[in-house]
CSV table of N, CA and C and ligand atoms in Angstrom, one decimal:
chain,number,residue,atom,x,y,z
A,589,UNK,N,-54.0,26.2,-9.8
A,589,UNK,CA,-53.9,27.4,-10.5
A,589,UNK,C,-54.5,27.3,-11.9
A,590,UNK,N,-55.3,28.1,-11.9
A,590,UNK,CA,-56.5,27.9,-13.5
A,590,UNK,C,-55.4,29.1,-14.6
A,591,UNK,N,-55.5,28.7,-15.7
A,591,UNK,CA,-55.1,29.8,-16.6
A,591,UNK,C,-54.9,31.2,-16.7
A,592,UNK,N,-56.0,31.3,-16.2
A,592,UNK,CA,-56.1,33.0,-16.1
A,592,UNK,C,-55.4,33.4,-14.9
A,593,UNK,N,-55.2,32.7,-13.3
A,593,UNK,CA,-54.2,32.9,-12.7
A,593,UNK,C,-52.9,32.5,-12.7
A,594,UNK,N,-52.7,31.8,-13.4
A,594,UNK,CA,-50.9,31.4,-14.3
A,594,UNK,C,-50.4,32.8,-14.8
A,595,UNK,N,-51.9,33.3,-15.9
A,595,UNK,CA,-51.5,34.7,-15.9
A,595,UNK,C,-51.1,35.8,-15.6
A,596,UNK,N,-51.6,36.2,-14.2
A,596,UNK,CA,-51.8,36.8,-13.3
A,596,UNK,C,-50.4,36.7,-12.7
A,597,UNK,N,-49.8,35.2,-12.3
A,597,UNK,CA,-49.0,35.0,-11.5
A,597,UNK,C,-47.3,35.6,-12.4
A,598,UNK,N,-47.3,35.3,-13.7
A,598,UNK,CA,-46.6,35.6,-14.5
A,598,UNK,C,-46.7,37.2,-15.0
A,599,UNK,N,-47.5,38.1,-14.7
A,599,UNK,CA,-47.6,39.4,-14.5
A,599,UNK,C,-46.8,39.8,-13.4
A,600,UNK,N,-47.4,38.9,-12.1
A,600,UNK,CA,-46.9,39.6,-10.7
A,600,UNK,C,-45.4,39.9,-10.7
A,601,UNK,N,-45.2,38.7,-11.2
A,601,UNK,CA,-43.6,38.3,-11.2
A,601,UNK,C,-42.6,39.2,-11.7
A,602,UNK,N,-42.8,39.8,-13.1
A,602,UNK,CA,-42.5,40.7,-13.9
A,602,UNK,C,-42.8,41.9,-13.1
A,603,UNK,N,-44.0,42.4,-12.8
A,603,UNK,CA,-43.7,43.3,-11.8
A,603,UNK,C,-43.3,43.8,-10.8
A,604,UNK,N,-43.4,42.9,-9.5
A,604,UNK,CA,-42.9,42.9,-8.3
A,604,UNK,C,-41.9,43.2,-8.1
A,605,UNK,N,-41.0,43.4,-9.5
A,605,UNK,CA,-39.4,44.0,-8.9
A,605,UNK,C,-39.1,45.7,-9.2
A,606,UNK,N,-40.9,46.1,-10.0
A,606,UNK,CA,-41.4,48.1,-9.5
A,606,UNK,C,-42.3,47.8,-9.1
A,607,UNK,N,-41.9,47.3,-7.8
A,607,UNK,CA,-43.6,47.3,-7.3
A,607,UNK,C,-44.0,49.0,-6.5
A,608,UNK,N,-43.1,49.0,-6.3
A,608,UNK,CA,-43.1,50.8,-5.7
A,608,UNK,C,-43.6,51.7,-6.9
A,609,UNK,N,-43.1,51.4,-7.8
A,609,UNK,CA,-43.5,52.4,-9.1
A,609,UNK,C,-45.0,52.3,-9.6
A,610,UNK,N,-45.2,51.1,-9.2
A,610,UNK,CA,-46.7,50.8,-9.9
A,610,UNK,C,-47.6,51.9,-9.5
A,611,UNK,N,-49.0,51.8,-10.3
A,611,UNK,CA,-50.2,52.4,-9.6
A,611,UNK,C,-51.0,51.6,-8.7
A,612,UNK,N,-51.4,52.2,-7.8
A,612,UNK,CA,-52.4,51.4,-6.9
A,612,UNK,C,-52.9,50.5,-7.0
A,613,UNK,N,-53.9,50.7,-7.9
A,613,UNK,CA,-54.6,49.3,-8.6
A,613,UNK,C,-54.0,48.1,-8.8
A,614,UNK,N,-52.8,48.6,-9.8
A,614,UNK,CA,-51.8,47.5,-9.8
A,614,UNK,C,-51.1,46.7,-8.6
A,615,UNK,N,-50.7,47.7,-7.5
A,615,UNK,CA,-50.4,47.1,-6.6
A,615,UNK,C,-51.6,46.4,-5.7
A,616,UNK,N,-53.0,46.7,-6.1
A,616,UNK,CA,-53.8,45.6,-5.3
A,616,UNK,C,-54.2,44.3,-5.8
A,617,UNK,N,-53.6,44.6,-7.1
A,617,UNK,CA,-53.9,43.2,-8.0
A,617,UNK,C,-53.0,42.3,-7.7
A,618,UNK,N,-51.7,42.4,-7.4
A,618,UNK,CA,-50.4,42.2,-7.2
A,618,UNK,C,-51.0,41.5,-5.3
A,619,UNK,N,-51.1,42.7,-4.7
A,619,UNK,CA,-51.3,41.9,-3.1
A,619,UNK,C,-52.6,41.3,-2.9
A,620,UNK,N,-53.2,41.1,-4.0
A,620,UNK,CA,-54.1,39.9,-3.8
A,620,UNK,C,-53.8,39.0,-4.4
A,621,UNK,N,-52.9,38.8,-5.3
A,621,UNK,CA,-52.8,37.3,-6.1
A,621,UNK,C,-51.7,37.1,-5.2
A,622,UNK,N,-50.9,37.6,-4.1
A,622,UNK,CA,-49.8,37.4,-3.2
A,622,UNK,C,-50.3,36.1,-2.4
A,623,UNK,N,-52.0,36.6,-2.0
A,623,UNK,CA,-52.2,35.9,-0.6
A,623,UNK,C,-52.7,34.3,-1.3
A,624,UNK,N,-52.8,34.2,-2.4
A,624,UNK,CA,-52.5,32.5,-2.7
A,624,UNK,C,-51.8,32.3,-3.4
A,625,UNK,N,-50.3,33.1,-3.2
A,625,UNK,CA,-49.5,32.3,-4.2
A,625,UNK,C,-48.1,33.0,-3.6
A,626,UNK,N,-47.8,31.7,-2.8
A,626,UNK,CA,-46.5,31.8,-1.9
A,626,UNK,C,-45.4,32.6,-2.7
A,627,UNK,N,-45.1,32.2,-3.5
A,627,UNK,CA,-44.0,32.5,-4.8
A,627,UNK,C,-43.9,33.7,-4.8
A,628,UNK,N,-44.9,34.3,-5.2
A,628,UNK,CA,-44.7,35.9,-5.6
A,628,UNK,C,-45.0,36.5,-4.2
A,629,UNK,N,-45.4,36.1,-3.0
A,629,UNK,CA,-45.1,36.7,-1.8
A,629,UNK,C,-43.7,36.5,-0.9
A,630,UNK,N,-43.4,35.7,-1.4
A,630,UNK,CA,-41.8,35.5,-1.0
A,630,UNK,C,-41.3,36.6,-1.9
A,631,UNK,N,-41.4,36.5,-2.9
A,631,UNK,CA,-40.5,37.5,-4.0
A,631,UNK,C,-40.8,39.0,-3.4
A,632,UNK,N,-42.1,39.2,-3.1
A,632,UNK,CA,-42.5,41.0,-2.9
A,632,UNK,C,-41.4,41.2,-1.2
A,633,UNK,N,-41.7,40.2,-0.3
A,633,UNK,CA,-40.8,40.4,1.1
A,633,UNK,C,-39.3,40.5,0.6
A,634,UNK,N,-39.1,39.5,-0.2
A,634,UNK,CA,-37.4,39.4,-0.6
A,634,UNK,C,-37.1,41.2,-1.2
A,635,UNK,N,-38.3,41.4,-2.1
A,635,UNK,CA,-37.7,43.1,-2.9
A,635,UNK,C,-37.8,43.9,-1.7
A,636,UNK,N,-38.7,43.9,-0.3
A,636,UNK,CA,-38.7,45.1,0.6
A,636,UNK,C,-37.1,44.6,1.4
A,637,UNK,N,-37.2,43.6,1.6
A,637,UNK,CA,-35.6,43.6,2.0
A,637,UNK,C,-34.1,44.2,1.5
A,638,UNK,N,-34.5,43.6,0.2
A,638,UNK,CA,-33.1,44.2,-0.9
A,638,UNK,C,-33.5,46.0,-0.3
A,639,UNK,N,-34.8,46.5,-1.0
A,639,UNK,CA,-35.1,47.8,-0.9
A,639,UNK,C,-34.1,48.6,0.4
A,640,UNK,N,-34.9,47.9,1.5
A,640,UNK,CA,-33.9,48.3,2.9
A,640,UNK,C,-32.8,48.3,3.1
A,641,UNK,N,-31.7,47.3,2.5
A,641,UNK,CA,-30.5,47.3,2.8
A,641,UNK,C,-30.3,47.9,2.1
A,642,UNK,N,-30.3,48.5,0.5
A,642,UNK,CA,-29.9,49.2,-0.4
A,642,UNK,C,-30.2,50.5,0.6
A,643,UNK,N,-31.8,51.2,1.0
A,643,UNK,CA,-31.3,52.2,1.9
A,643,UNK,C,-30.5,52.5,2.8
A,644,UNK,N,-30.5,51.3,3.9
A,644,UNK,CA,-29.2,51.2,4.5
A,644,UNK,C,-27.9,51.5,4.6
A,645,UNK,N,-27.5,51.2,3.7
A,645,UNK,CA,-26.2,51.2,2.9
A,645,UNK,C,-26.2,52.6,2.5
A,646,UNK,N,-27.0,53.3,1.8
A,646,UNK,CA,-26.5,54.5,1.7
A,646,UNK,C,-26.9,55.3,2.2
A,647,UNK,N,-27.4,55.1,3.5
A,647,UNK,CA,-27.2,56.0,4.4
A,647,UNK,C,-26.1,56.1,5.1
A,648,UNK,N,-25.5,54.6,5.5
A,648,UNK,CA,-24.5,54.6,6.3
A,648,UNK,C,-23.7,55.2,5.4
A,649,UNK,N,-23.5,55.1,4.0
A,649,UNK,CA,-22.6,55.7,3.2
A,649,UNK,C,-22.4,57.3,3.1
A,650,UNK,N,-23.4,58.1,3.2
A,650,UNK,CA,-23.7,59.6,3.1
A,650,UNK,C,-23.3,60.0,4.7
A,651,UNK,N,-23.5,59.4,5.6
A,651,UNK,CA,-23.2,60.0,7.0
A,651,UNK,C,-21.5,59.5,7.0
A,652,UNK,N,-20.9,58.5,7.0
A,652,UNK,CA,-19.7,58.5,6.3
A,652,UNK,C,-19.1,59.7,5.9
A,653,UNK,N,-19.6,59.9,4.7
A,653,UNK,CA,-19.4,60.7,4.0
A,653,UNK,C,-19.5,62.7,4.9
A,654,UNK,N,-20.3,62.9,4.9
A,654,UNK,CA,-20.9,63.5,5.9
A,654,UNK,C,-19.8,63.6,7.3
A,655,UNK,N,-19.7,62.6,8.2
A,655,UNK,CA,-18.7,63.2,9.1
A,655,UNK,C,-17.4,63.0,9.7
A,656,UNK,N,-16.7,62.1,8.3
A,656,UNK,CA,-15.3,61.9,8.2
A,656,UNK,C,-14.5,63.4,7.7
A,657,UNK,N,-15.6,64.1,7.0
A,657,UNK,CA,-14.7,65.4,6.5
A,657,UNK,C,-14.9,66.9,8.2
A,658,UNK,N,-15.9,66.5,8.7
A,658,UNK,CA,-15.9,67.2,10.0
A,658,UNK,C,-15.1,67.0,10.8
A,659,UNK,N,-15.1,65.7,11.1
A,659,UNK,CA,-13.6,65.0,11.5
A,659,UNK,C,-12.5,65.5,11.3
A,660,UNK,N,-12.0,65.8,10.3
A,660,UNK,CA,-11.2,65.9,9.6
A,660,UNK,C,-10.7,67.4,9.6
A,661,UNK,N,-12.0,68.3,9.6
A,661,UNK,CA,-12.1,69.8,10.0
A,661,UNK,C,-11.6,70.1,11.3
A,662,UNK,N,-12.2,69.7,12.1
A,662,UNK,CA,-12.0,69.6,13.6
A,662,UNK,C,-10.1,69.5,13.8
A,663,UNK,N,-9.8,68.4,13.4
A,663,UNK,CA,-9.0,68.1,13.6
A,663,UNK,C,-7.7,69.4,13.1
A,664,UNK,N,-8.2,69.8,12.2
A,664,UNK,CA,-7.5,70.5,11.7
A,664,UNK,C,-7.4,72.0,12.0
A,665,UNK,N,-8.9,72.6,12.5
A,665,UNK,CA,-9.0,73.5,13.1
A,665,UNK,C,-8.0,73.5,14.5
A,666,UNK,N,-7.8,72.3,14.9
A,666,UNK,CA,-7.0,72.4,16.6
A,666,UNK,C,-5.5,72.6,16.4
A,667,UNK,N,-5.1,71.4,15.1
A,667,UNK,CA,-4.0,71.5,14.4
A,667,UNK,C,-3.8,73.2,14.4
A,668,UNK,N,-4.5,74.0,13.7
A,668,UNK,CA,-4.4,75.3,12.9
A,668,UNK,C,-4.0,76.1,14.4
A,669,UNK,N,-4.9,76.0,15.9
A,669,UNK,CA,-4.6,76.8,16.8
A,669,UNK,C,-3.4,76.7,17.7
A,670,UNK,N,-2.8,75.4,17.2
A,670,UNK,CA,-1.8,74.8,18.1
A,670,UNK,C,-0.5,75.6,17.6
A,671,UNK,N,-0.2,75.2,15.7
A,671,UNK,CA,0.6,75.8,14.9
A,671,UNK,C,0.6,77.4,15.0
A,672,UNK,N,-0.8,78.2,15.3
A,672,UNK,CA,-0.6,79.8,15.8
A,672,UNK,C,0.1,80.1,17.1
A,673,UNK,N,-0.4,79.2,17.8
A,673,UNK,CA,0.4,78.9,19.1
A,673,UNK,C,2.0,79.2,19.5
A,674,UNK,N,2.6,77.7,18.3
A,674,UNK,CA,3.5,77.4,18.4
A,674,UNK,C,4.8,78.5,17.7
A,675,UNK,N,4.1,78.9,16.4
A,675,UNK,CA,4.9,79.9,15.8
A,675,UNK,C,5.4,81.1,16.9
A,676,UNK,N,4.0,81.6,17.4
A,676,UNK,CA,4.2,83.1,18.9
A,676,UNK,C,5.3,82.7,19.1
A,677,UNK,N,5.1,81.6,20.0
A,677,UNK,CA,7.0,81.1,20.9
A,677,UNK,C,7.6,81.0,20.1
A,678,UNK,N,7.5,80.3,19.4
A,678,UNK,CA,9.3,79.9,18.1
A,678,UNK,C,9.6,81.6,18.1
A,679,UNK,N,9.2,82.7,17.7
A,679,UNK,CA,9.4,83.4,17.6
A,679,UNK,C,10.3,84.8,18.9
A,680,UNK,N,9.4,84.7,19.7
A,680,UNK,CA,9.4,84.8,20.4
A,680,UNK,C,10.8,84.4,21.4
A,681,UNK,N,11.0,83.2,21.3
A,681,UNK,CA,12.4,82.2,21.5
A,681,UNK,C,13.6,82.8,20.9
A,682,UNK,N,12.9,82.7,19.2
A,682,UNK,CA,14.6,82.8,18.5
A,682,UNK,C,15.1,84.4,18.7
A,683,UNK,N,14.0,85.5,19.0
A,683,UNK,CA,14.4,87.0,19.3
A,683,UNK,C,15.3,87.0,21.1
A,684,UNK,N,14.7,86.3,21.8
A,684,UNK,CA,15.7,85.9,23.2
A,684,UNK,C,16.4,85.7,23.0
A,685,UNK,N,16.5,84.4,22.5
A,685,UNK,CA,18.0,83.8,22.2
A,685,UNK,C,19.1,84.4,21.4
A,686,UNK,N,18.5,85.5,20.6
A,686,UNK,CA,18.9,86.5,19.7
A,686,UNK,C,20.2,87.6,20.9
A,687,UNK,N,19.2,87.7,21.2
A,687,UNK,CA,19.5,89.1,22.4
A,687,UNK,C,20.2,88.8,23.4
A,688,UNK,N,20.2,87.2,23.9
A,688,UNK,CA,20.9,87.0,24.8
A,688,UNK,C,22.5,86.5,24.3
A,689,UNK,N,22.5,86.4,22.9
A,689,UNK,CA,23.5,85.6,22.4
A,689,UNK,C,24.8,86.5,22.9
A,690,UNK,N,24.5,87.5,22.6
A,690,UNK,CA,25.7,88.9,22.6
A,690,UNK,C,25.9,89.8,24.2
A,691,UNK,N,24.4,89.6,24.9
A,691,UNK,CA,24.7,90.0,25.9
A,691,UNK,C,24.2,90.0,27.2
A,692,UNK,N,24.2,90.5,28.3
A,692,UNK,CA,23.9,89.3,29.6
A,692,UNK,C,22.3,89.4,29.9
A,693,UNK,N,21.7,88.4,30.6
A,693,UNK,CA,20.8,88.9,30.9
A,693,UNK,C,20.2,90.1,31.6
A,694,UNK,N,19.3,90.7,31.6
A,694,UNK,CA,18.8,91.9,32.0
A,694,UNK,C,19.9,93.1,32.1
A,695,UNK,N,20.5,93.0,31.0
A,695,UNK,CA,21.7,93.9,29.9
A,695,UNK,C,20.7,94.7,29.4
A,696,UNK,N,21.2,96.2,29.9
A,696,UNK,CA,20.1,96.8,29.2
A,696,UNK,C,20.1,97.3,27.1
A,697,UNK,N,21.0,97.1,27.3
A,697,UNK,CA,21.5,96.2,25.9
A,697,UNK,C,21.0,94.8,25.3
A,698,UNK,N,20.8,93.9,26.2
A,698,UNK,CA,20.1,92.5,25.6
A,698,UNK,C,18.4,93.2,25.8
A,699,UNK,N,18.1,94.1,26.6
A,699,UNK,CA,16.7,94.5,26.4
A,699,UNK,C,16.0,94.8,25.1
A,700,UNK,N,16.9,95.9,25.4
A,700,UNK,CA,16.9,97.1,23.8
A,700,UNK,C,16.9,95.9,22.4
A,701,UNK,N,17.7,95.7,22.3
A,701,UNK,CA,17.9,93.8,21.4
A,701,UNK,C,16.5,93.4,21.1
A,702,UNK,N,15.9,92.9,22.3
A,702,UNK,CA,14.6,92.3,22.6
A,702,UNK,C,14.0,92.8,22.0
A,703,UNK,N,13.7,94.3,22.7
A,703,UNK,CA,12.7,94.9,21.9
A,703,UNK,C,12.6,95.3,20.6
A,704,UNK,N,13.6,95.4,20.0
A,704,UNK,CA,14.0,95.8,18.5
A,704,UNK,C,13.7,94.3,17.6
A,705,UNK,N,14.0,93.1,18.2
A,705,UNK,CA,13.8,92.1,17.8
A,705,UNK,C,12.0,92.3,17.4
A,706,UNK,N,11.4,92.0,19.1
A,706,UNK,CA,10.2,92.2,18.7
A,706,UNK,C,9.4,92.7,17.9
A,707,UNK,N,9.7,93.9,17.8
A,707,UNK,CA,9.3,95.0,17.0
A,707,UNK,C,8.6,94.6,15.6
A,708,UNK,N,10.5,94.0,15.3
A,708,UNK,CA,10.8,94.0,13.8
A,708,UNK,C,10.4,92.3,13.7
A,709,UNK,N,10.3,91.6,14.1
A,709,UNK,CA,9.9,89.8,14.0
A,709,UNK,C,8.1,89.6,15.0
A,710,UNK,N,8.2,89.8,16.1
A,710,UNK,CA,6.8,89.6,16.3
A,710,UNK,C,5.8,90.4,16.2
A,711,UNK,N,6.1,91.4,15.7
A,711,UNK,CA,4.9,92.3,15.5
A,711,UNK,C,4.3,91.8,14.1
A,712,UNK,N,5.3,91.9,13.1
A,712,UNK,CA,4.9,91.4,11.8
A,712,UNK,C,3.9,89.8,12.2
A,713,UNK,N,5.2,89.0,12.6
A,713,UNK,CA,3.9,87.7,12.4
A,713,UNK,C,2.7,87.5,13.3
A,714,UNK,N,2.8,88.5,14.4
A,714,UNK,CA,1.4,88.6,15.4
A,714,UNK,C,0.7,89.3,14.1
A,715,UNK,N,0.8,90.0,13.1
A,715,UNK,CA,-0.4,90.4,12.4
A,715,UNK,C,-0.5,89.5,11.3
A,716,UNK,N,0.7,88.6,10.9
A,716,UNK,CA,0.4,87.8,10.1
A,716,UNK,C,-0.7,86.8,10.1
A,717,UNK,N,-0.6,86.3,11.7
A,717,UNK,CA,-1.4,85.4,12.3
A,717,UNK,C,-2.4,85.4,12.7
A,718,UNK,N,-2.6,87.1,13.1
A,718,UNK,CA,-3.8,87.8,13.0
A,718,UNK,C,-4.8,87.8,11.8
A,719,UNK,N,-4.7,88.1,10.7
A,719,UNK,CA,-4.9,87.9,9.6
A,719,UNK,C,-5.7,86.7,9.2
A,720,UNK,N,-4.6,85.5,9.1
A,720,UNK,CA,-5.0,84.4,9.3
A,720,UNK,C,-5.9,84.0,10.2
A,721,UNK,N,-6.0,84.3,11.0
A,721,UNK,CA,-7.0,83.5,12.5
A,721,UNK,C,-8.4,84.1,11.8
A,722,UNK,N,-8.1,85.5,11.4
A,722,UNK,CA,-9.3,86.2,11.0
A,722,UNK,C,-9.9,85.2,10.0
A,723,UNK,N,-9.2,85.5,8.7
A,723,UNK,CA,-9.6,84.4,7.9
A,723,UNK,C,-10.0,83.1,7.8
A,724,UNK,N,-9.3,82.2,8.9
A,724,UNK,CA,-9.6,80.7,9.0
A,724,UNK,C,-10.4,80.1,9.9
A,725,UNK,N,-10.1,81.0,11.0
A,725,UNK,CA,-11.0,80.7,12.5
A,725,UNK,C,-12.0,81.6,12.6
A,726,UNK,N,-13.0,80.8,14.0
A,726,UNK,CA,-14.1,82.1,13.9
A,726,UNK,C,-13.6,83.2,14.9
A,727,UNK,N,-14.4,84.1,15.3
A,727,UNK,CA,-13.8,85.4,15.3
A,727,UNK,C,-13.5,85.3,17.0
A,728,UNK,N,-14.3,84.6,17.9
A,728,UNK,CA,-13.6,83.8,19.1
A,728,UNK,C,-12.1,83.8,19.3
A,729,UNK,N,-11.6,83.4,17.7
A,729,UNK,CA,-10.1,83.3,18.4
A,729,UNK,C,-9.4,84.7,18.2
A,730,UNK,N,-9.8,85.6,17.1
A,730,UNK,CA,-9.1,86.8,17.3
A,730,UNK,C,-9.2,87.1,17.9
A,731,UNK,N,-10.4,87.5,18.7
A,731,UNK,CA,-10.0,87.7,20.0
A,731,UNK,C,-9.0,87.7,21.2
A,732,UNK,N,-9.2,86.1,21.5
A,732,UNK,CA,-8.0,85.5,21.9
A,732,UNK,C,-6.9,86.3,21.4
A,733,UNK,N,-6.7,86.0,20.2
A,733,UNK,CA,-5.2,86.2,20.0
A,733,UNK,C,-4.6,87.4,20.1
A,734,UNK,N,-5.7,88.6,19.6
A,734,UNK,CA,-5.5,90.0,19.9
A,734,UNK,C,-5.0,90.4,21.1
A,735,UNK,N,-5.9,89.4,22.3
A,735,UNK,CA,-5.3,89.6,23.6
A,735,UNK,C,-4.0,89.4,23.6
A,736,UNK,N,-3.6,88.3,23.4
A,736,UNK,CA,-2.3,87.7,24.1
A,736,UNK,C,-1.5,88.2,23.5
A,737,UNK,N,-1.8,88.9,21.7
A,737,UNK,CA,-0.5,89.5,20.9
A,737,UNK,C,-0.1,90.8,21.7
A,738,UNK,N,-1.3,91.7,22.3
A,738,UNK,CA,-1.3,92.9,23.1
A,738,UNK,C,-0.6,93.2,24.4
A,739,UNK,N,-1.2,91.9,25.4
A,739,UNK,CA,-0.3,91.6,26.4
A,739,UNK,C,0.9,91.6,25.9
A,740,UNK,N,1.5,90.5,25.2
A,740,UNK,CA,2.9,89.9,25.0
A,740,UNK,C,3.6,91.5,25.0
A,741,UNK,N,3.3,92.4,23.2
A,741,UNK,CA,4.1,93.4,23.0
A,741,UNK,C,3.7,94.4,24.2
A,742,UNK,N,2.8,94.7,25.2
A,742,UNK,CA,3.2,95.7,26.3
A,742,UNK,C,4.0,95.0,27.4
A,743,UNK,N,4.2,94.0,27.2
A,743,UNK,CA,4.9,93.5,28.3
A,743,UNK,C,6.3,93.7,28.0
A,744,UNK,N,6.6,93.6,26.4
A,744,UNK,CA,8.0,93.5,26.2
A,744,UNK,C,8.1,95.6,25.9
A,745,UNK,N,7.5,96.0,25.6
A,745,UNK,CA,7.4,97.7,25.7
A,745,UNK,C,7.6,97.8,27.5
A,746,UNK,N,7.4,97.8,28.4
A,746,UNK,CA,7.4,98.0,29.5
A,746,UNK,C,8.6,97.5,30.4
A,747,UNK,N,9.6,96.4,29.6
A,747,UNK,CA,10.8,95.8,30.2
A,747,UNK,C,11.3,96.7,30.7
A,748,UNK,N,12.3,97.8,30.3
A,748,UNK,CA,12.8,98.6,30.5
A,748,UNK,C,12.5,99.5,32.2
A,749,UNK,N,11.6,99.3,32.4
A,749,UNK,CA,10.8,100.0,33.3
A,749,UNK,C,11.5,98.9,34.7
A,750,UNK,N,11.3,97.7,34.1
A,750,UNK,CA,11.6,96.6,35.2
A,750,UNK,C,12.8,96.5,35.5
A,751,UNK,N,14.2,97.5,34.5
A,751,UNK,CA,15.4,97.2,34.7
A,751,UNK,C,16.0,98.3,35.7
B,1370,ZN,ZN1,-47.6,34.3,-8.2
């Protein structure tokens, strides 16, 4: 190695760690003094490697990122249809239980109860939940729910009929 490529080699060096940034030229100056001079061709493969894993990494980092919170959505969306679910019956339950506390079954008395229960306890939170589903879920579920709130209260409107 003569002087003037000591020089060259001591350029490369300093550069090779923007070698992406450089201009062309520069980078042909650079991958020609590579092909005799082990050193700084080791050095330019070692920066495409760092380069790589550094992209690497933050990709696996942004997809991470990306679909732990879907995850997370998901999960909560099922959560959210289970808990609309589960309130109907709790409700549902404690106005039975209500009705039947004081009188016998298919008492047209524990009916009347029922329905007055209903009325005044599930009608409210079928719209409360209504509401909600509207708001939080997509419109698939009001649907759903519209149905089943509809069924439920004509079925309990119609008891009477069955006594
Ligand atoms: Zn060199």
């Amino acid at each position: 190695m003569n002087e003037y490529e000591k020089k060259i080699h001591k350029l490369c060096k300093e550069l090779i760690p923007v070698f992406d940034d450089l201009d062309t030229e520069t980078q042909e100056i650079i991958n020609e003094h590579i092909h005799c001079c082990p050193e700084c061709d080791n050095m330019l493969d070692k920066r495409d490697f760092f380069n790589t894993t550094i992209e690497n990494t933050e990709n696996n980092e942004s997809e991470d990122i990306d679909i732990k919170p879907l995850k997370k959505l998901v999960h909560i969306n099922i959560g959210i249809r289970l808990l609309l679910f589960l309130m109907r019956i709790l409700v549902l339950f404690v106005i039975s239980f209500d009705s039947l506390r004081f009188h016998d079954f298919g008492d047209a008395l524990a009916i009347q109860t029922f329905q007055f229960g209903a009325f005044l306890f599930y009608l409210p939170t079928a719209i409360f939940l209504l509401v909600f589903t509207w708001t939080f879920l997509n419109k698939k579920w009001i649907i759903y729910s519209l149905i089943v709130d509809l069924v439920i209260l004509l079925a309990i409107w119609q008891l009477p009929l069955l006594h």
